[in-house]
C-alpha atoms as an extended CHARMM CRD file, in Angstrom:
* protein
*
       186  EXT
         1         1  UNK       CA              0.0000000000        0.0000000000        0.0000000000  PROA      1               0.0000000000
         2         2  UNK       CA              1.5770000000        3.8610000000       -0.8620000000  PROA      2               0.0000000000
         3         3  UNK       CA              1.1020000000        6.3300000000        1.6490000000  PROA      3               0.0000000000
         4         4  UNK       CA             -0.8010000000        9.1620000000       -0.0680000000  PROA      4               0.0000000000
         5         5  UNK       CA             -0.3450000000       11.8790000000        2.5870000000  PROA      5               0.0000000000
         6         6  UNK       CA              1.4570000000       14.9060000000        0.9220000000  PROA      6               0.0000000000
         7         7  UNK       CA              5.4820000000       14.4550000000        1.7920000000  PROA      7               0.0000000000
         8         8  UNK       CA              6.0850000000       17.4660000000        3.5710000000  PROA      8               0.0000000000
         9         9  UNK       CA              8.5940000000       19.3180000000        1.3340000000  PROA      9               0.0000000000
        10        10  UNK       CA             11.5820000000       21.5880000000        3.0600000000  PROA      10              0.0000000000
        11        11  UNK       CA             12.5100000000       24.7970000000        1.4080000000  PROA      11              0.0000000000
        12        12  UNK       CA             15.3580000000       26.7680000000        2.7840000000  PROA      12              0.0000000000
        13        13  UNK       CA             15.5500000000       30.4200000000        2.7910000000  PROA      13              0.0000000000
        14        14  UNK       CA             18.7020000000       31.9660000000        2.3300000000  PROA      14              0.0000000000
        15        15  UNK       CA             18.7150000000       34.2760000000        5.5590000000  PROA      15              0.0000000000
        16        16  UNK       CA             19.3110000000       38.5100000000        3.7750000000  PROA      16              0.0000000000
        17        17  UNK       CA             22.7210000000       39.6150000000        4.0980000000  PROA      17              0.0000000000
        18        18  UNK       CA             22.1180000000       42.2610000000        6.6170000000  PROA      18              0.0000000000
        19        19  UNK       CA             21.3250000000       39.7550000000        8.9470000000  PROA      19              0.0000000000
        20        20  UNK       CA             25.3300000000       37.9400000000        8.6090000000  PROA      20              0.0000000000
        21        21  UNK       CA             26.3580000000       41.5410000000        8.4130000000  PROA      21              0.0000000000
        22        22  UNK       CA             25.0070000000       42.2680000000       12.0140000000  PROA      22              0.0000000000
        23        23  UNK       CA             25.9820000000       39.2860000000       13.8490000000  PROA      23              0.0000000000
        24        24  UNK       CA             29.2510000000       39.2200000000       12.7260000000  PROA      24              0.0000000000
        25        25  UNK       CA             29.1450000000       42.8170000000       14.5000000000  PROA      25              0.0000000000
        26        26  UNK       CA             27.3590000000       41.9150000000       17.4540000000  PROA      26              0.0000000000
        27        27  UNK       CA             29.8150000000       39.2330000000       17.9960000000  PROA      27              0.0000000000
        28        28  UNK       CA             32.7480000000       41.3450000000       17.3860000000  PROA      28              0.0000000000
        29        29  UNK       CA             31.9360000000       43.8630000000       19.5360000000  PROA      29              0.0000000000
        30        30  UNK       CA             31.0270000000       41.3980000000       22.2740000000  PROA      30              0.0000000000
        31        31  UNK       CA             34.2830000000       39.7060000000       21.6120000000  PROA      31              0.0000000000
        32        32  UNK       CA             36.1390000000       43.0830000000       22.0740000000  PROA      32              0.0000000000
        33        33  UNK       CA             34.3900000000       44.1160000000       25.3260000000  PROA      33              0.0000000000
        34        34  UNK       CA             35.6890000000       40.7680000000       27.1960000000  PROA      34              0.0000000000
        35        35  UNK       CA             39.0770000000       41.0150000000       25.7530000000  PROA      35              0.0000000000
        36        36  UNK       CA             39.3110000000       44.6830000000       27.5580000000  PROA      36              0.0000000000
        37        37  UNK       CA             37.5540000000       43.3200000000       30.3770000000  PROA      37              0.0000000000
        38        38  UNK       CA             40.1670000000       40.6550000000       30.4420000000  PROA      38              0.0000000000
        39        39  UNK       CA             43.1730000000       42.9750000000       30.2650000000  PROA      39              0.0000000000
        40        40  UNK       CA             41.7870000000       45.5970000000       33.0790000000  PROA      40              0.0000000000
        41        41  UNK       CA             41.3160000000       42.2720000000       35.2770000000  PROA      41              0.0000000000
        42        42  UNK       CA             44.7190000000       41.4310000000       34.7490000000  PROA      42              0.0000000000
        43        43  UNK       CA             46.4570000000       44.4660000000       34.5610000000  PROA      43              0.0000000000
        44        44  UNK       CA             48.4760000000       44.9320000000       37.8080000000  PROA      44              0.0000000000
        45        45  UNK       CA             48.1130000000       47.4110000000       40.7330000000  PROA      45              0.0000000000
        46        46  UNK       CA             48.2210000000       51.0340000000       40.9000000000  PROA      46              0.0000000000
        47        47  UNK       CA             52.0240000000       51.1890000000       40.3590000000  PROA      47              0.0000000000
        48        48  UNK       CA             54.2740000000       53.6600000000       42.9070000000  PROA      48              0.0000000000
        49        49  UNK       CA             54.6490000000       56.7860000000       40.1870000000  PROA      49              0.0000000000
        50        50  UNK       CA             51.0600000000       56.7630000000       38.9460000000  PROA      50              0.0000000000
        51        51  UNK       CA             48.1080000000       58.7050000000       39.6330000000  PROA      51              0.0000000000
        52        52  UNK       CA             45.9790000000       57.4470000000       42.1020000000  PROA      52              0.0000000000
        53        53  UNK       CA             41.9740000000       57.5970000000       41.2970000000  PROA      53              0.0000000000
        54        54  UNK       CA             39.9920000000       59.7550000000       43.3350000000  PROA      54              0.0000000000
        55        55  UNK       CA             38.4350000000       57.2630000000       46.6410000000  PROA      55              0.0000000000
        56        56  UNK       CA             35.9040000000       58.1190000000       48.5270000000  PROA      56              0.0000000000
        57        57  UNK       CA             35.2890000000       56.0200000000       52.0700000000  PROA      57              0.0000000000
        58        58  UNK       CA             32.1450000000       56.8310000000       54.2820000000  PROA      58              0.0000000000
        59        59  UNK       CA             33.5930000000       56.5780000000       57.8420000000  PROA      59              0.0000000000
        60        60  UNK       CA             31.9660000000       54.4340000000       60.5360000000  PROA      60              0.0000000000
        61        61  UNK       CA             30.6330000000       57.6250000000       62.2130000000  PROA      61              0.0000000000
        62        62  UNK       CA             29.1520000000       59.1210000000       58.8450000000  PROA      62              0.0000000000
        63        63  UNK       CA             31.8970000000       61.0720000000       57.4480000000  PROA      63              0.0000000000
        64        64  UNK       CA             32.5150000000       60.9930000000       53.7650000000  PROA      64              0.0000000000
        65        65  UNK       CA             36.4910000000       61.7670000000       52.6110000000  PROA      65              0.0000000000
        66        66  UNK       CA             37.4880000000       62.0300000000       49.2230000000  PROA      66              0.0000000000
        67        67  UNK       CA             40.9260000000       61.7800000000       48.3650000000  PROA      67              0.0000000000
        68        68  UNK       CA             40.5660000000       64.2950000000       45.6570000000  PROA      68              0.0000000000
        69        69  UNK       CA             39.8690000000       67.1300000000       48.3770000000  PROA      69              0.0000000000
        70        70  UNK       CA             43.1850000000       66.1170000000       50.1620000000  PROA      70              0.0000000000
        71        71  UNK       CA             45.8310000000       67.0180000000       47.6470000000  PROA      71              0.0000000000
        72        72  UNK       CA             48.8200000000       68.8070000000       48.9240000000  PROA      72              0.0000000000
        73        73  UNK       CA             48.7640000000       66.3310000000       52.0070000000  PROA      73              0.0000000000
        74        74  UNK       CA             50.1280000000       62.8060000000       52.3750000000  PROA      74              0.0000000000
        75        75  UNK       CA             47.2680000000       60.1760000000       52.8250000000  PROA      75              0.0000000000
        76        76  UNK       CA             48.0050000000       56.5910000000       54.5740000000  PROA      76              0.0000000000
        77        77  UNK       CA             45.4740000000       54.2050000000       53.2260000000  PROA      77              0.0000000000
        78        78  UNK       CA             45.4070000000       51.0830000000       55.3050000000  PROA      78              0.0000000000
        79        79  UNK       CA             43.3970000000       48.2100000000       54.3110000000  PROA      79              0.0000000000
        80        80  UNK       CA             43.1090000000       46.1420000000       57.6470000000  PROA      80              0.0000000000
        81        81  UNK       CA             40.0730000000       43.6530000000       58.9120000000  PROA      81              0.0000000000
        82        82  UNK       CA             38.8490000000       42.3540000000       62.5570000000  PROA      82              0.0000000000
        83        83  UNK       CA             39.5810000000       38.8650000000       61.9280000000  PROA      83              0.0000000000
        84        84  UNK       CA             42.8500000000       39.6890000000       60.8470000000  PROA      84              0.0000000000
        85        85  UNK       CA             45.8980000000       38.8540000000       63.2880000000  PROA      85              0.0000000000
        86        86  UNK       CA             48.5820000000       40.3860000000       61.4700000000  PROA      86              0.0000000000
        87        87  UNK       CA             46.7210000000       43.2520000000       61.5860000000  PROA      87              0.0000000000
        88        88  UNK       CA             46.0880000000       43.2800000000       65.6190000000  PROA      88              0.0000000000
        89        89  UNK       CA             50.0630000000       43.4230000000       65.7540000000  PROA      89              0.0000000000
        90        90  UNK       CA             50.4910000000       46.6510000000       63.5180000000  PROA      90              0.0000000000
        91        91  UNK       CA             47.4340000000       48.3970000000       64.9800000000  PROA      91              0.0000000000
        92        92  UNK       CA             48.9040000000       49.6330000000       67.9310000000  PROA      92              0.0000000000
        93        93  UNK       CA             51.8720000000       50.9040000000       65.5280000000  PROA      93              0.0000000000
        94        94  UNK       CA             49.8570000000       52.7100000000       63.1510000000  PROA      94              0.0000000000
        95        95  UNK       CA             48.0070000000       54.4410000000       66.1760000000  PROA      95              0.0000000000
        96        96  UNK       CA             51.6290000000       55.5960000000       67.8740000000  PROA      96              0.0000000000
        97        97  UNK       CA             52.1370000000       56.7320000000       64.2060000000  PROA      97              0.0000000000
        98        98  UNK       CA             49.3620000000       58.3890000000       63.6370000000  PROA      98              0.0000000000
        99        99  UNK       CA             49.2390000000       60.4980000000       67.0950000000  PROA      99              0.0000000000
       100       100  UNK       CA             53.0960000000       61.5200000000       66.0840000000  PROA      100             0.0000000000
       101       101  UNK       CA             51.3730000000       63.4620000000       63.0890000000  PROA      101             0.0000000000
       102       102  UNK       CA             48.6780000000       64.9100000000       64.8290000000  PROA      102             0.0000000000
       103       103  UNK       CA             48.8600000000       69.0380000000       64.8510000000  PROA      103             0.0000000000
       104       104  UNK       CA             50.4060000000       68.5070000000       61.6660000000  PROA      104             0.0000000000
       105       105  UNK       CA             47.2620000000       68.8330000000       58.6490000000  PROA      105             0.0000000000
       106       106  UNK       CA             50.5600000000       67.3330000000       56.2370000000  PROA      106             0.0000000000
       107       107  UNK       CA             49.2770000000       64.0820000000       56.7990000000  PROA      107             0.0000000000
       108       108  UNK       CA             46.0450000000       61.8440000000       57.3340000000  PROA      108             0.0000000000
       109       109  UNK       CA             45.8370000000       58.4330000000       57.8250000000  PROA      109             0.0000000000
       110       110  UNK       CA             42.8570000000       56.2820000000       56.7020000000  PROA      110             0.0000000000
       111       111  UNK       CA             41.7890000000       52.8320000000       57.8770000000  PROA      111             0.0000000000
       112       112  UNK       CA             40.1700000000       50.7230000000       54.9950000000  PROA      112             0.0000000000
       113       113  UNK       CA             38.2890000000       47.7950000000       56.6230000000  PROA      113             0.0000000000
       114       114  UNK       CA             38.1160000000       44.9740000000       54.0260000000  PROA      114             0.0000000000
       115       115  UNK       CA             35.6560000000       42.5690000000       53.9380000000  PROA      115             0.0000000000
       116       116  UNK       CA             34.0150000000       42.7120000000       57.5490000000  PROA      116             0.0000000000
       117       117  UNK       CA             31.5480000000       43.0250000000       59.0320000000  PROA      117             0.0000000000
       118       118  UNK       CA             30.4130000000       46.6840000000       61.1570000000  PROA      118             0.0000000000
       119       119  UNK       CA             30.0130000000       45.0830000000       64.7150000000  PROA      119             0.0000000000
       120       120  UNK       CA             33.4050000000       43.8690000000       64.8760000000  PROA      120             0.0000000000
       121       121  UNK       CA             35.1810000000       46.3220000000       62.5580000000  PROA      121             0.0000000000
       122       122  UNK       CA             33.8580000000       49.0180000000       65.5490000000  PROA      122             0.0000000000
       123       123  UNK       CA             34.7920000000       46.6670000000       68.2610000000  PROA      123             0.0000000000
       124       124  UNK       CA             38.2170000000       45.8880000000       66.8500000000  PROA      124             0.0000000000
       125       125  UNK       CA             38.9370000000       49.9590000000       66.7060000000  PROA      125             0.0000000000
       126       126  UNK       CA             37.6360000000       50.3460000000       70.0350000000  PROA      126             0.0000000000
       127       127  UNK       CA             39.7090000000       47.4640000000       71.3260000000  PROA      127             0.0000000000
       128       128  UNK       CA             43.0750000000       48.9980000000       69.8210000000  PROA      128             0.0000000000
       129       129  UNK       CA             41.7740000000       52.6200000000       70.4850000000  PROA      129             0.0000000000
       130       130  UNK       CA             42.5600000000       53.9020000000       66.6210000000  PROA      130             0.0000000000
       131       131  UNK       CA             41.2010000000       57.7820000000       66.5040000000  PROA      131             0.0000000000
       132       132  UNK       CA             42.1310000000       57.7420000000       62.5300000000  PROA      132             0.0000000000
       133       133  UNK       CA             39.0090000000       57.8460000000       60.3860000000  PROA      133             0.0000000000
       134       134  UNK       CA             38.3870000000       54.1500000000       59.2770000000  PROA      134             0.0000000000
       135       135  UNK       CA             35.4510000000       52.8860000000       56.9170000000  PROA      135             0.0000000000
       136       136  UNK       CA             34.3280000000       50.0740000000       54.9200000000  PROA      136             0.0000000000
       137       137  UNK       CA             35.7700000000       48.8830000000       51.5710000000  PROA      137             0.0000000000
       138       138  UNK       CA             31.6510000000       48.5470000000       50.4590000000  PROA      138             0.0000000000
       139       139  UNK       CA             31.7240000000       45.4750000000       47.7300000000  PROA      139             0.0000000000
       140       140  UNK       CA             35.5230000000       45.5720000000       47.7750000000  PROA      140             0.0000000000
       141       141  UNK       CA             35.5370000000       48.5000000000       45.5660000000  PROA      141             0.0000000000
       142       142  UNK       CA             38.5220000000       50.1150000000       46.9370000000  PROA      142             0.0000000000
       143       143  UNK       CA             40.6050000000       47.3500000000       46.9050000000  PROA      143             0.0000000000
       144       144  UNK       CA             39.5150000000       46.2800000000       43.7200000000  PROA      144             0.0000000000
       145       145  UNK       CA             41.3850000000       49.5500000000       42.6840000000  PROA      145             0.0000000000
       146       146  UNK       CA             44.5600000000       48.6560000000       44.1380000000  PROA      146             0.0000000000
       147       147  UNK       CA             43.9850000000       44.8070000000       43.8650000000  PROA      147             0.0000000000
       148       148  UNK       CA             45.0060000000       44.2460000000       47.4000000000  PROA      148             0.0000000000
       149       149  UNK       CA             45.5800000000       40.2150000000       47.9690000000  PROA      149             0.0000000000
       150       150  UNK       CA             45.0240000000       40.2630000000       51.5620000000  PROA      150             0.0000000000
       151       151  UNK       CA             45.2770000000       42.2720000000       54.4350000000  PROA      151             0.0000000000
       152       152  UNK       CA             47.5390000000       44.4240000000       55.7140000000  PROA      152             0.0000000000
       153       153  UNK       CA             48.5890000000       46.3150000000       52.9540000000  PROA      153             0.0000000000
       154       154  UNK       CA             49.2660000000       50.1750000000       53.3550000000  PROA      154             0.0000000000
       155       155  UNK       CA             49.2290000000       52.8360000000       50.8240000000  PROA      155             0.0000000000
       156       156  UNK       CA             51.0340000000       56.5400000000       50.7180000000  PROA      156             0.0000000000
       157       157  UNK       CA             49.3030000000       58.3430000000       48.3760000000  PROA      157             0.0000000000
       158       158  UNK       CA             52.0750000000       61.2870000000       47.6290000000  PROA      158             0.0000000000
       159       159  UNK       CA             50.5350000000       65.4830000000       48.0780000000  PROA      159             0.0000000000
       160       160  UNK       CA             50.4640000000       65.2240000000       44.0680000000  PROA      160             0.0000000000
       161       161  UNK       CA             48.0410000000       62.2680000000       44.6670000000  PROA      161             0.0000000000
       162       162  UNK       CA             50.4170000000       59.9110000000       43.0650000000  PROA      162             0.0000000000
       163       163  UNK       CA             51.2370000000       56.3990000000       44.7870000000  PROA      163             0.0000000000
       164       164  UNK       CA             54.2110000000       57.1300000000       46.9380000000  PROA      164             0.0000000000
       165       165  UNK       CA             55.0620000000       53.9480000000       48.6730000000  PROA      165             0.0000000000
       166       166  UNK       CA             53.2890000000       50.6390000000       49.7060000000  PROA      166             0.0000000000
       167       167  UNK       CA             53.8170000000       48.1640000000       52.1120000000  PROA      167             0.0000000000
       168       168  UNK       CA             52.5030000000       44.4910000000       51.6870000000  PROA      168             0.0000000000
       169       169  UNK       CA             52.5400000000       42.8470000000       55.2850000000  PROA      169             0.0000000000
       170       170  UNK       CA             52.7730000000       44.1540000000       59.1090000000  PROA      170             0.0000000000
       171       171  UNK       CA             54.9690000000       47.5170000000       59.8600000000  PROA      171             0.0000000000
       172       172  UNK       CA             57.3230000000       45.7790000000       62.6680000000  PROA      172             0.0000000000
       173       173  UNK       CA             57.3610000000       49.1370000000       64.2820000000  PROA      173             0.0000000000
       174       174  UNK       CA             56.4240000000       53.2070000000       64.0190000000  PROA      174             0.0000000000
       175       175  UNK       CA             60.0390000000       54.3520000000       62.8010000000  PROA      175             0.0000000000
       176       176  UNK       CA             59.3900000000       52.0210000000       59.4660000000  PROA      176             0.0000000000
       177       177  UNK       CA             55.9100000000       53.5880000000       59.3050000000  PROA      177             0.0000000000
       178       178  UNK       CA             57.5350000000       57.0510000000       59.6380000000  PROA      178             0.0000000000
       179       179  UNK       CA             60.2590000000       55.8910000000       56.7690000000  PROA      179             0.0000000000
       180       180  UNK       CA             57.3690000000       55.7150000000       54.4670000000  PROA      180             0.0000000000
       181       181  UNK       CA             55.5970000000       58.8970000000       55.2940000000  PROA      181             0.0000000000
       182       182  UNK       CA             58.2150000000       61.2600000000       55.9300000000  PROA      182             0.0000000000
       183       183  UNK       CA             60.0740000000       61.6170000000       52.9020000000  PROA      183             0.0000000000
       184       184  UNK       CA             56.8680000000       62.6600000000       50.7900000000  PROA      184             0.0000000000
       185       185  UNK       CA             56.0130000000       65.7650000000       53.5220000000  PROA      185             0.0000000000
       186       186  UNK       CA             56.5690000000       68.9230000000       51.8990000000  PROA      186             0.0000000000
């Protein structure tokens, strides 16, 4: 017995040029945008000699600082956390430091807490009594821009608002704190 249904035939359409013509662009551009997503991922750190981008850290009392309204004075950016014992043994160190440059507006230190939490970010500065301002990293985003691999790390940010010095690791005492600051007070 033949089947007499119909035999379904296929026809294919040739899709219109302007249709290849776009998707090779969408592609391409997509293509483009990860590859320069790739290199700012793994371009290095803010380098000592380069511009540092304007930061702006809300305090743990409300404050907000931007660096950008500090030029003309040497900033200290610490990035510490709670849970961090390297950290407890350089706090006390950064403090001492800190206190020597009080009366003098050539230098501010800030605390960066990275990835804490509030309670015991304010409980570890109350424990250590630090009087610089300290504040959040919120979603990492400062030290994202220096692609910090741990805590501590410490940043001098120069009066011409270019990197000065860093320091990866604990400050062993105030005069290697002082080392890094002082040569960069004008």
């Amino acid at each position: 017995m033949e089947n007499l249904e119909p035999q379904a035939t296929t026809t294919r359409r040739a899709l219109p040029l302007w249709v290849y013509v776009v998707s090779f662009t969408l592609l391409v551009a997509f293509l483009v945008l990860i590859g320069k997503q790739l290199v700012n991922t793994s371009s290095g750190t803010i380098t000592v000699g380069q511009e540092v981008p304007p930061i702006t850290l809300t305090t743990f009392d409300g404050q907000t600082i931007n660096t950008a309204d500090l030029r003309g004075k040497v900033v200290v950016l610490n990035f510490w956390a709670s849970w961090c014992k390297p950290c407890e043994q350089e706090a006390a160190e950064l403090e001492q430091a800190w206190r020597s440059y009080q009366g003098n507006d050539k230098v501010l230190f800030l605390g960066v807490n990275w990835t804490d939490t509030e309670p015991q970010a304010k409980a570890y500065l109350q424990r250590f009594d630090i009087t610089y301002p300290n504040g959040p990293d919120l979603r990492t985003k400062i030290g994202d821009m220096f692609r910090i691999t741990g805590v501590p790390e410490t940043y001098v940010i120069g009066p011409d608002g270019k990197l000065a010095d860093v320091n990866v690791g604990v400050f062993l005492d105030v005069e290697s704190i002082q080392a890094m600051i002082d040569p960069h007070i004008k």
